[in-house]
mmCIF file of C-alpha atoms in Angstrom:
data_model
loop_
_atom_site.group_PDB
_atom_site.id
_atom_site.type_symbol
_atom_site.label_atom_id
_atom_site.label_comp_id
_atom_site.label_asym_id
_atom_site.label_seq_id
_atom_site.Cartn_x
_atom_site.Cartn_y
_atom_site.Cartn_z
ATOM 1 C CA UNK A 10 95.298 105.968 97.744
ATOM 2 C CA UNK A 11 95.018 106.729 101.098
ATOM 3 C CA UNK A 12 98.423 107.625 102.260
ATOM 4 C CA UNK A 13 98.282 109.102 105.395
ATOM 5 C CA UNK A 14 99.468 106.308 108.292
ATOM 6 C CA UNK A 15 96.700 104.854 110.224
ATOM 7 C CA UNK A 16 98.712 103.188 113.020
ATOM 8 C CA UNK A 17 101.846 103.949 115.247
ATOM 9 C CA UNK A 18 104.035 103.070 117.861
ATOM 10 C CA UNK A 19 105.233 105.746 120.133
ATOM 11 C CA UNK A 20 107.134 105.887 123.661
ATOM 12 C CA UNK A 21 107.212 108.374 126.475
ATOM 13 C CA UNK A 22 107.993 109.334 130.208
ATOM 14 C CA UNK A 23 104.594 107.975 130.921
ATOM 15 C CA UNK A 24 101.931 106.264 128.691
ATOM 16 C CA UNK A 25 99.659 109.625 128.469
ATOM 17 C CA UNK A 26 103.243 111.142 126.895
ATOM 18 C CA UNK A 27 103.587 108.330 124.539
ATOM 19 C CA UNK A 28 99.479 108.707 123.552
ATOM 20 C CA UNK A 29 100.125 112.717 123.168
ATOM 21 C CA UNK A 30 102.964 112.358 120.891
ATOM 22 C CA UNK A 31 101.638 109.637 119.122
ATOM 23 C CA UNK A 32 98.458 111.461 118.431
ATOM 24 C CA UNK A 33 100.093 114.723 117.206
ATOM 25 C CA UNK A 34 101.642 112.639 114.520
ATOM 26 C CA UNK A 35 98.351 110.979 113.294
ATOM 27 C CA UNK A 36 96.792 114.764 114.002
ATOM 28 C CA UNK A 37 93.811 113.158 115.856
ATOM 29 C CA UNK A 38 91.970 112.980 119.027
ATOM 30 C CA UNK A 39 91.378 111.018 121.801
ATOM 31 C CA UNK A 40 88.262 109.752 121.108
ATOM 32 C CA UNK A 41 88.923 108.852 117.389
ATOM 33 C CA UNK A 42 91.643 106.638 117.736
ATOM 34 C CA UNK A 43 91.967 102.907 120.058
ATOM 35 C CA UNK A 44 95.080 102.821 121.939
ATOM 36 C CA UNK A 45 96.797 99.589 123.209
ATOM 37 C CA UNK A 46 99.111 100.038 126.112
ATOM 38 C CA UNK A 47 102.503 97.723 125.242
ATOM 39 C CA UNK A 48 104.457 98.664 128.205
ATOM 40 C CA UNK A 49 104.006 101.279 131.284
ATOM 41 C CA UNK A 50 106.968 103.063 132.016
ATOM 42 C CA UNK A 51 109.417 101.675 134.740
ATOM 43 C CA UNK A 52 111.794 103.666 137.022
ATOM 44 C CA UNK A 53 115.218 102.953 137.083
ATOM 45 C CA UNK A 54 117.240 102.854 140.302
ATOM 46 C CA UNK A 55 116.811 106.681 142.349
ATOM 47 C CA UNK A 56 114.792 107.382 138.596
ATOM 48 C CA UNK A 57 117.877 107.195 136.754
ATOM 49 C CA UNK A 58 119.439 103.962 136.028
ATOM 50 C CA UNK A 59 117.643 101.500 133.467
ATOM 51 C CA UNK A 60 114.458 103.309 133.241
ATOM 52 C CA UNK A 61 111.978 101.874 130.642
ATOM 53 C CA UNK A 62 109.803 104.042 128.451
ATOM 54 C CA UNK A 63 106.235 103.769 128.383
ATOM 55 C CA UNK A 64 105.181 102.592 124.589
ATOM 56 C CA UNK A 65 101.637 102.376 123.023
ATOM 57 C CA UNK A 66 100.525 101.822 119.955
ATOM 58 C CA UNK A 67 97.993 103.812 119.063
ATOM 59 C CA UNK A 68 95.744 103.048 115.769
ATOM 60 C CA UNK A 69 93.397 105.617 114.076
ATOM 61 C CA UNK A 70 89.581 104.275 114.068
ATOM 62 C CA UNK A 71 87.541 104.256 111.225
ATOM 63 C CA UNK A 72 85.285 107.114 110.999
ATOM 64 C CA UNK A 73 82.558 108.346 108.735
ATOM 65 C CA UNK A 74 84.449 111.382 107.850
ATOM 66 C CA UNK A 75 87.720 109.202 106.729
ATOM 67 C CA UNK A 76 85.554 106.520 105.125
ATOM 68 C CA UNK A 77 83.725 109.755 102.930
ATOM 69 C CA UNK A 78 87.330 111.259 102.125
ATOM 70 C CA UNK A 79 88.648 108.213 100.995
ATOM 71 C CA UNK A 80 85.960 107.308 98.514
ATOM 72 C CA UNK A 81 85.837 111.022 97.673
ATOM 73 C CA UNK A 82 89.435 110.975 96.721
ATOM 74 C CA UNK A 83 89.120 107.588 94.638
ATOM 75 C CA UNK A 84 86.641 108.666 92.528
ATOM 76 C CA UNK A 85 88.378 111.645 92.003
ATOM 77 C CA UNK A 86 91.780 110.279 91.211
ATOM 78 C CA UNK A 87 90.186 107.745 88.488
ATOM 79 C CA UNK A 88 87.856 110.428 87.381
ATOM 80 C CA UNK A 89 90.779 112.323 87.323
ATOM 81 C CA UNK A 90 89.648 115.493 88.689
ATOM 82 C CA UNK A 91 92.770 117.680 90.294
ATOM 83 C CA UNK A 92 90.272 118.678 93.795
ATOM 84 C CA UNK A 93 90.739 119.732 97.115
ATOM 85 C CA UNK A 94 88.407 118.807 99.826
ATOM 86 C CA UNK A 95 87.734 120.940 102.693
ATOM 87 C CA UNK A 96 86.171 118.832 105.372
ATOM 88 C CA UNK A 97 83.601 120.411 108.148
ATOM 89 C CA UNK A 98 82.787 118.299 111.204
ATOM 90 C CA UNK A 99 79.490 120.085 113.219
ATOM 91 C CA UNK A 100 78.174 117.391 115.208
ATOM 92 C CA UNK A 101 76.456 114.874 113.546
ATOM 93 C CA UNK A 102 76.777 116.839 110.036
ATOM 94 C CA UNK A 103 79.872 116.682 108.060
ATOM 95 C CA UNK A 104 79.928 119.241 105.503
ATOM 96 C CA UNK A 105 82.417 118.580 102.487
ATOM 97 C CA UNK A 106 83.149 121.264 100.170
ATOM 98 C CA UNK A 107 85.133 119.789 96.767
ATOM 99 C CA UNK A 108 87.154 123.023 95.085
ATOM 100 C CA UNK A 109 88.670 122.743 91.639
ATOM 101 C CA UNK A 110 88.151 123.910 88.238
ATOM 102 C CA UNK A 111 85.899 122.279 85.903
ATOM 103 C CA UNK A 112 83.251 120.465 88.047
ATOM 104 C CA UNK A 113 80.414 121.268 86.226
ATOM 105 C CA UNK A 114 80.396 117.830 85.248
ATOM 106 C CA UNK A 115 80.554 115.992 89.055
ATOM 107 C CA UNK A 116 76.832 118.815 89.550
ATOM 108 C CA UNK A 117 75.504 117.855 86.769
ATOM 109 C CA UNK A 118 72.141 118.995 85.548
ATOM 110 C CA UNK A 119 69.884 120.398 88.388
ATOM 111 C CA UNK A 120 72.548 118.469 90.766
ATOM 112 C CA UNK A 121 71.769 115.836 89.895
ATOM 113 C CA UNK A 122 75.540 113.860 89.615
ATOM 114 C CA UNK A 123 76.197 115.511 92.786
ATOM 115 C CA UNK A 124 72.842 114.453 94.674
ATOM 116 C CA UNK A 125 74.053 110.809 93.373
ATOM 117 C CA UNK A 126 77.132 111.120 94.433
ATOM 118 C CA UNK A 127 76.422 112.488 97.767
ATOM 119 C CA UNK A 128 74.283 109.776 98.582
ATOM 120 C CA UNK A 129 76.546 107.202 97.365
ATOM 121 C CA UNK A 130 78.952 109.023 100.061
ATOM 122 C CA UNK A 131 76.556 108.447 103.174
ATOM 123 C CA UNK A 132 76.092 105.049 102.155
ATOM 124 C CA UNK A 133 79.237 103.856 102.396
ATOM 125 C CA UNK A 134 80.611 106.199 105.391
ATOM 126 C CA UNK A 135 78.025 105.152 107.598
ATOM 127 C CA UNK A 136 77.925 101.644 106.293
ATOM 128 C CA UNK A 137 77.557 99.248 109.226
ATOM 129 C CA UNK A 138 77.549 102.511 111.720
ATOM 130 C CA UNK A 139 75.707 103.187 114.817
ATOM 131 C CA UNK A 140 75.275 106.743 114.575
ATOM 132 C CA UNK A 141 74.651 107.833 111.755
ATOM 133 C CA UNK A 142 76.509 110.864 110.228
ATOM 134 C CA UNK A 143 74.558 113.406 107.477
ATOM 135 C CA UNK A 144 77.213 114.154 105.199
ATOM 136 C CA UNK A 145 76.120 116.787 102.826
ATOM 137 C CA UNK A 146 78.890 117.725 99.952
ATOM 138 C CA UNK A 147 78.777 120.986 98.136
ATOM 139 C CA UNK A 148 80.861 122.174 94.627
ATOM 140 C CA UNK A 149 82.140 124.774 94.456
ATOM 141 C CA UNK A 150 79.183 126.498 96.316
ATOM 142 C CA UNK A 151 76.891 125.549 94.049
ATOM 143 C CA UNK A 152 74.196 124.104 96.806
ATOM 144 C CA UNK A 153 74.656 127.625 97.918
ATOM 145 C CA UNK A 154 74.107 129.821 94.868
ATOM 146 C CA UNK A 155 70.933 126.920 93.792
ATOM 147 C CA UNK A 156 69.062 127.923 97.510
ATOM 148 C CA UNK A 157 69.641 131.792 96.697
ATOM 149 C CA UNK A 158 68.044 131.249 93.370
ATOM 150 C CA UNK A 159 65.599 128.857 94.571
ATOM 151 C CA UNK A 160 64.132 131.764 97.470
ATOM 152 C CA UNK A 161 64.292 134.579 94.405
ATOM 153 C CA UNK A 162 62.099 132.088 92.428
ATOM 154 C CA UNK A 163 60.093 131.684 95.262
ATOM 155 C CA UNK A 164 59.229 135.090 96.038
ATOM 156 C CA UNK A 165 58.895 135.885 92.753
ATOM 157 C CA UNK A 166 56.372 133.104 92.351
ATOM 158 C CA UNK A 167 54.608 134.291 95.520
ATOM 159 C CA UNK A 168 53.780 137.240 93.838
ATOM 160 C CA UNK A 169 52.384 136.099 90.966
ATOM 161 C CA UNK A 170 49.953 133.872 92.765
ATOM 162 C CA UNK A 171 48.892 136.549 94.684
ATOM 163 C CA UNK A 172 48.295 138.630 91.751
ATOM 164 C CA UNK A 173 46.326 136.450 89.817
ATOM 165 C CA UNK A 174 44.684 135.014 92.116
ATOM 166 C CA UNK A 175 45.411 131.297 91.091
ATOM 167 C CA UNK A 176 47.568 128.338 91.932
ATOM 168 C CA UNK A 177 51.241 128.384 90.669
ATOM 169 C CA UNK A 178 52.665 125.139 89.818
ATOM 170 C CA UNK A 179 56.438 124.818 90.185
ATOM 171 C CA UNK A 180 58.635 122.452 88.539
ATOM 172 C CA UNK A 181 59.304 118.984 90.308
ATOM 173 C CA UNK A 182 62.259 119.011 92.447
ATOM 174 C CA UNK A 183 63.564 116.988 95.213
ATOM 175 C CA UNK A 184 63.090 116.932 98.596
ATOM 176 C CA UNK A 185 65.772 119.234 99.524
ATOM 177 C CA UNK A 186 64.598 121.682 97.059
ATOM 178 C CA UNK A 187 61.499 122.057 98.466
ATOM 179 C CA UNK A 188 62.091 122.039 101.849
ATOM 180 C CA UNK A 189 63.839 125.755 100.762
ATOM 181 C CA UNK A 190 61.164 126.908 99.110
ATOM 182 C CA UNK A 191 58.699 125.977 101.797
ATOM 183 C CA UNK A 192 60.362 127.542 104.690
ATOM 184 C CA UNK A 193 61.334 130.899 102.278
ATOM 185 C CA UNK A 194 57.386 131.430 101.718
ATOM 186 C CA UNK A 195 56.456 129.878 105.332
ATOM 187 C CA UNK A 196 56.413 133.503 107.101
ATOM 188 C CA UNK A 197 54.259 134.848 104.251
ATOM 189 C CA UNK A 198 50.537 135.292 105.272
ATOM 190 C CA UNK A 199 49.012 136.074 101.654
ATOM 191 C CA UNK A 200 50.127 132.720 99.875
ATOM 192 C CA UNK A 201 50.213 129.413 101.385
ATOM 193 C CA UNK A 202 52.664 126.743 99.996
ATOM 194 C CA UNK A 203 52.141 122.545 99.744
ATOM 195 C CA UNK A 204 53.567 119.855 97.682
ATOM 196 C CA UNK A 205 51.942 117.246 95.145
ATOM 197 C CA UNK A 206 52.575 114.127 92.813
ATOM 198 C CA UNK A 207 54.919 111.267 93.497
ATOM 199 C CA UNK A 208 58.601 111.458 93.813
ATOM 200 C CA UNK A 209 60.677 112.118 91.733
ATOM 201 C CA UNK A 210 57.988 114.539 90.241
ATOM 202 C CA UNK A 211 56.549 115.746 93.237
ATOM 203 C CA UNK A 212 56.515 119.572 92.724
ATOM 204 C CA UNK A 213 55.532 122.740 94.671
ATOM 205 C CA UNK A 214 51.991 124.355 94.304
ATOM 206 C CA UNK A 215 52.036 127.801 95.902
ATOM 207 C CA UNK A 216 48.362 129.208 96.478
ATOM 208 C CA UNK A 217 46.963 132.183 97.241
ATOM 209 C CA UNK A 218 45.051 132.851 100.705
ATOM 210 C CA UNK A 219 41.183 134.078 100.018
ATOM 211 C CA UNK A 220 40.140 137.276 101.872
ATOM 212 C CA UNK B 298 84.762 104.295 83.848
ATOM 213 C CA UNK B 299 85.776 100.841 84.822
ATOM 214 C CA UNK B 300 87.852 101.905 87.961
ATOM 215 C CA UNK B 301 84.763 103.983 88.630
ATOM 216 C CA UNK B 302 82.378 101.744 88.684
ATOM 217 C CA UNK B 303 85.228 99.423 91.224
ATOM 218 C CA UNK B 304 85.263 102.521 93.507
ATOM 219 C CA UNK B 305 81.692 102.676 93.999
ATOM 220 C CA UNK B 306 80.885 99.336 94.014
ATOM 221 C CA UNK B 307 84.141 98.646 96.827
ATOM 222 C CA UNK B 308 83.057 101.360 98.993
ATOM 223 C CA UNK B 309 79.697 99.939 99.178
ATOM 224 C CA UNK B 310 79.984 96.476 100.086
ATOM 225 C CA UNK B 311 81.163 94.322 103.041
ATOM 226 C CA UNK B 312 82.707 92.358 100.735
ATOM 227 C CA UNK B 313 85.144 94.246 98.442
ATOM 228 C CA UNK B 314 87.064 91.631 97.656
ATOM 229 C CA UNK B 315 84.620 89.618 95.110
ATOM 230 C CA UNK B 316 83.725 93.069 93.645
ATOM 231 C CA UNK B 317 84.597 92.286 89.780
ATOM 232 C CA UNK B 318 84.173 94.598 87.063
ATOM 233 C CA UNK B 319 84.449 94.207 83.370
ATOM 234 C CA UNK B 320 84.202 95.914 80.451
ATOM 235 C CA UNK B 321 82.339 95.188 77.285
ATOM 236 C CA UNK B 322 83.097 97.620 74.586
ATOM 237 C CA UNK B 323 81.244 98.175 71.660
ATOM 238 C CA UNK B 324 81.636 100.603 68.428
ATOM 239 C CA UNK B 325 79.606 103.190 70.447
ATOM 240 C CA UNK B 326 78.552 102.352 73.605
ATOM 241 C CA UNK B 327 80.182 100.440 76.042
ATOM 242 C CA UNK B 328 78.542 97.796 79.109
ATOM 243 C CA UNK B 329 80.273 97.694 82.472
ATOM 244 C CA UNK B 330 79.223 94.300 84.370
ATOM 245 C CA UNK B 331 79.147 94.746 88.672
ATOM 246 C CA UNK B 332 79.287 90.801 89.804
ATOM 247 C CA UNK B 333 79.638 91.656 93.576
ATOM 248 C CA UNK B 334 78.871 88.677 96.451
ATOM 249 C CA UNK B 335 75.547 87.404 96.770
ATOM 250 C CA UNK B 336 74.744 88.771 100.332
ATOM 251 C CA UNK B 337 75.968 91.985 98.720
ATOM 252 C CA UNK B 338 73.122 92.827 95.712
ATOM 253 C CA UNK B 339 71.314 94.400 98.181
ATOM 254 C CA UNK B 340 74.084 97.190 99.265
ATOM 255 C CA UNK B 341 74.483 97.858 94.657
ATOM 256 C CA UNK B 342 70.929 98.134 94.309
ATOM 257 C CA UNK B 343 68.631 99.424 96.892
ATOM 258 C CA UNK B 344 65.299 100.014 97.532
ATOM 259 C CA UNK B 345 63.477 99.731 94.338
ATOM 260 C CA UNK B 346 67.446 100.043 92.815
ATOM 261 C CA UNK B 347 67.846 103.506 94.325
ATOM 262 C CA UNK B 348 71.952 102.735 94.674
ATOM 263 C CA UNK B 349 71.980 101.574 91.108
ATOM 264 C CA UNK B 350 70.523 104.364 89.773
ATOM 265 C CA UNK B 351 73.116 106.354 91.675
ATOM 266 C CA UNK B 352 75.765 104.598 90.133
ATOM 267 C CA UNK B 353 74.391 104.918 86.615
ATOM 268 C CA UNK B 354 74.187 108.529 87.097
ATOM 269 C CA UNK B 355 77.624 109.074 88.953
ATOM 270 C CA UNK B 356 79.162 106.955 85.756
ATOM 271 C CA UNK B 357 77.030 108.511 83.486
ATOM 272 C CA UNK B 358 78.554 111.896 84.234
ATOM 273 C CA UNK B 359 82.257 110.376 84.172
ATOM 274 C CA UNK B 360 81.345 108.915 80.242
ATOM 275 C CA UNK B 361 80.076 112.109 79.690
ATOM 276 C CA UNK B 362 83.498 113.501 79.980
ATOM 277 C CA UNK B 363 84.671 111.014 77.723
ATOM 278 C CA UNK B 364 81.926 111.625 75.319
ATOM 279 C CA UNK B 365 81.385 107.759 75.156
ATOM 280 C CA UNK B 366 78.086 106.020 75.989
ATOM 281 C CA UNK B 367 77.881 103.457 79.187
ATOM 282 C CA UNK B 368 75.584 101.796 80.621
ATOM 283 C CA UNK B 369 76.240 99.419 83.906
ATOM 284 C CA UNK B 370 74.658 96.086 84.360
ATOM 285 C CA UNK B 371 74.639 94.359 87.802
ATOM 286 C CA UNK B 372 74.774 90.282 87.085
#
């Protein structure tokens, strides 16, 4: 399942050697990985005769990203999906984008397999964490294309309230969704925007300003 | 559906190694049982079952595929 190696041995000149060429193997950084010095180098006699490499062993540490890919990639091999995930690490946000064909059912309607899943996700890579990572997965754009729709919708709605005069009542959506339409309407000085009802039917009303 | 329902349930818990999953099938429908270590209902459930649901819906989709009927019961 996960088959890329986790831990290594390596030796150098000097320990910082053996810790570079160990972590170009693992393809990590410094700070992601614990290193345990097994040996520091030794000169030989005049640096020549019976030198001893430095060797560490250097071991890859658990992170939220790995912990995400992994489950990512289990579910996908017994859903068996054929996906490739494209991983993007911006602070405390890791954004992971899952391209293949066919994923219409991993959205699911109005997102909502995906929403499920992605939650699922930042349970179990920040399980027993300090810091806390957001991870936020997309499908094939679709989190994309559903925000451009969701601002069209919005204007469009914005219009209609102000036309009529009256309250427009959107459909309920989650707290995501909403948070898009709010800020899309938020510069708009005719119509003012604000949400009622419980979750998970807590919808948008968008009202128009008198005067 | 089975291995899905492991997946989820392994990645979730501190425990992964009493995660046990079986399946009950029927003509129709089938029932996935979750038994996962006590101090672990909590990390399947959630707030007012909020993980659960999320499993249910995850596998939902996944039966889907298989046009079979599933529902998952935590014991």
């Amino acid at each position: 399942m996960n088959v890329e190696p986790n831990i290594i041995e390596s030796s150098g000149k000097t320990v910082d050697e053996a810790i570079e060429s160990a972590l170009g193997v693992l393809k990590l950084n410094r700070e992601d990985v614990e290193i345990d010095i097994l040996e520091e180098a030794t000169k030989g006699f005049f640096g020549i005769l019976g030198g001893k490499p430095a060797r560490v062993r250097v071991k890859a540490k658990i992170t939220a990203a790995g912990r995400a890919k992994d489950m990512l990639n289990n579910v996908m091999q017994v859903m068996k999906l054929d996906v490739e995930l494209e991983m993007i690490e911006k602070n405390e946000k890791i954004l992971i984008n899952i391209n293949g064909s066919d994923l219409g059912i991993l959205i699911g309607r109005r997102g909502e397999t995906l929403d499920a899943l992605q939650y699922l996700v930042n349970l179990s890579a920040n399980k027993n964490a300090e810091k806390r990572k957001r991870i936020i997965i997309d499908i094939e754009g679709y989190r994309r294309r559903r925000e451009e729709t969701l601002m069209k919708l919005a204007f469009k709605l914005a219009d209609k309230a102000k036309q009529r005069g009256r309250n427009v009542v959107l459909e309920p959506m989650n707290s995501m969704e909403r948070r898009i339409i709010h800020t899309a309407l938020q510069e708009r000085d005719d119509i003012y925007t604000f949400s009622e009802g419980e979750e998970p039917y807590r919808k948008i009303i968008i009202s128009p300003k008198k005067g | 559906m089975k291995d899905l329902v492991e997946v989820l349930a392994k990645a979730l818990v501190d425990h992964p190694e009493f995660v046990i999953v079986e399946m009950k099938e029927r003509e129709k429908s089938s029932v996935i049982e979750l038994r996962v270590a006590p101090d672990d209902m909590g990390k399947v459930i959630g707030k007012q079952g909020r993980i659960a649901r999320a499993i249910r819906t995850v596998v939902k989709a996944a039966a889907t595929k298989e046009r079979k009927r599933v529902t998952v019961e935590i014991v």
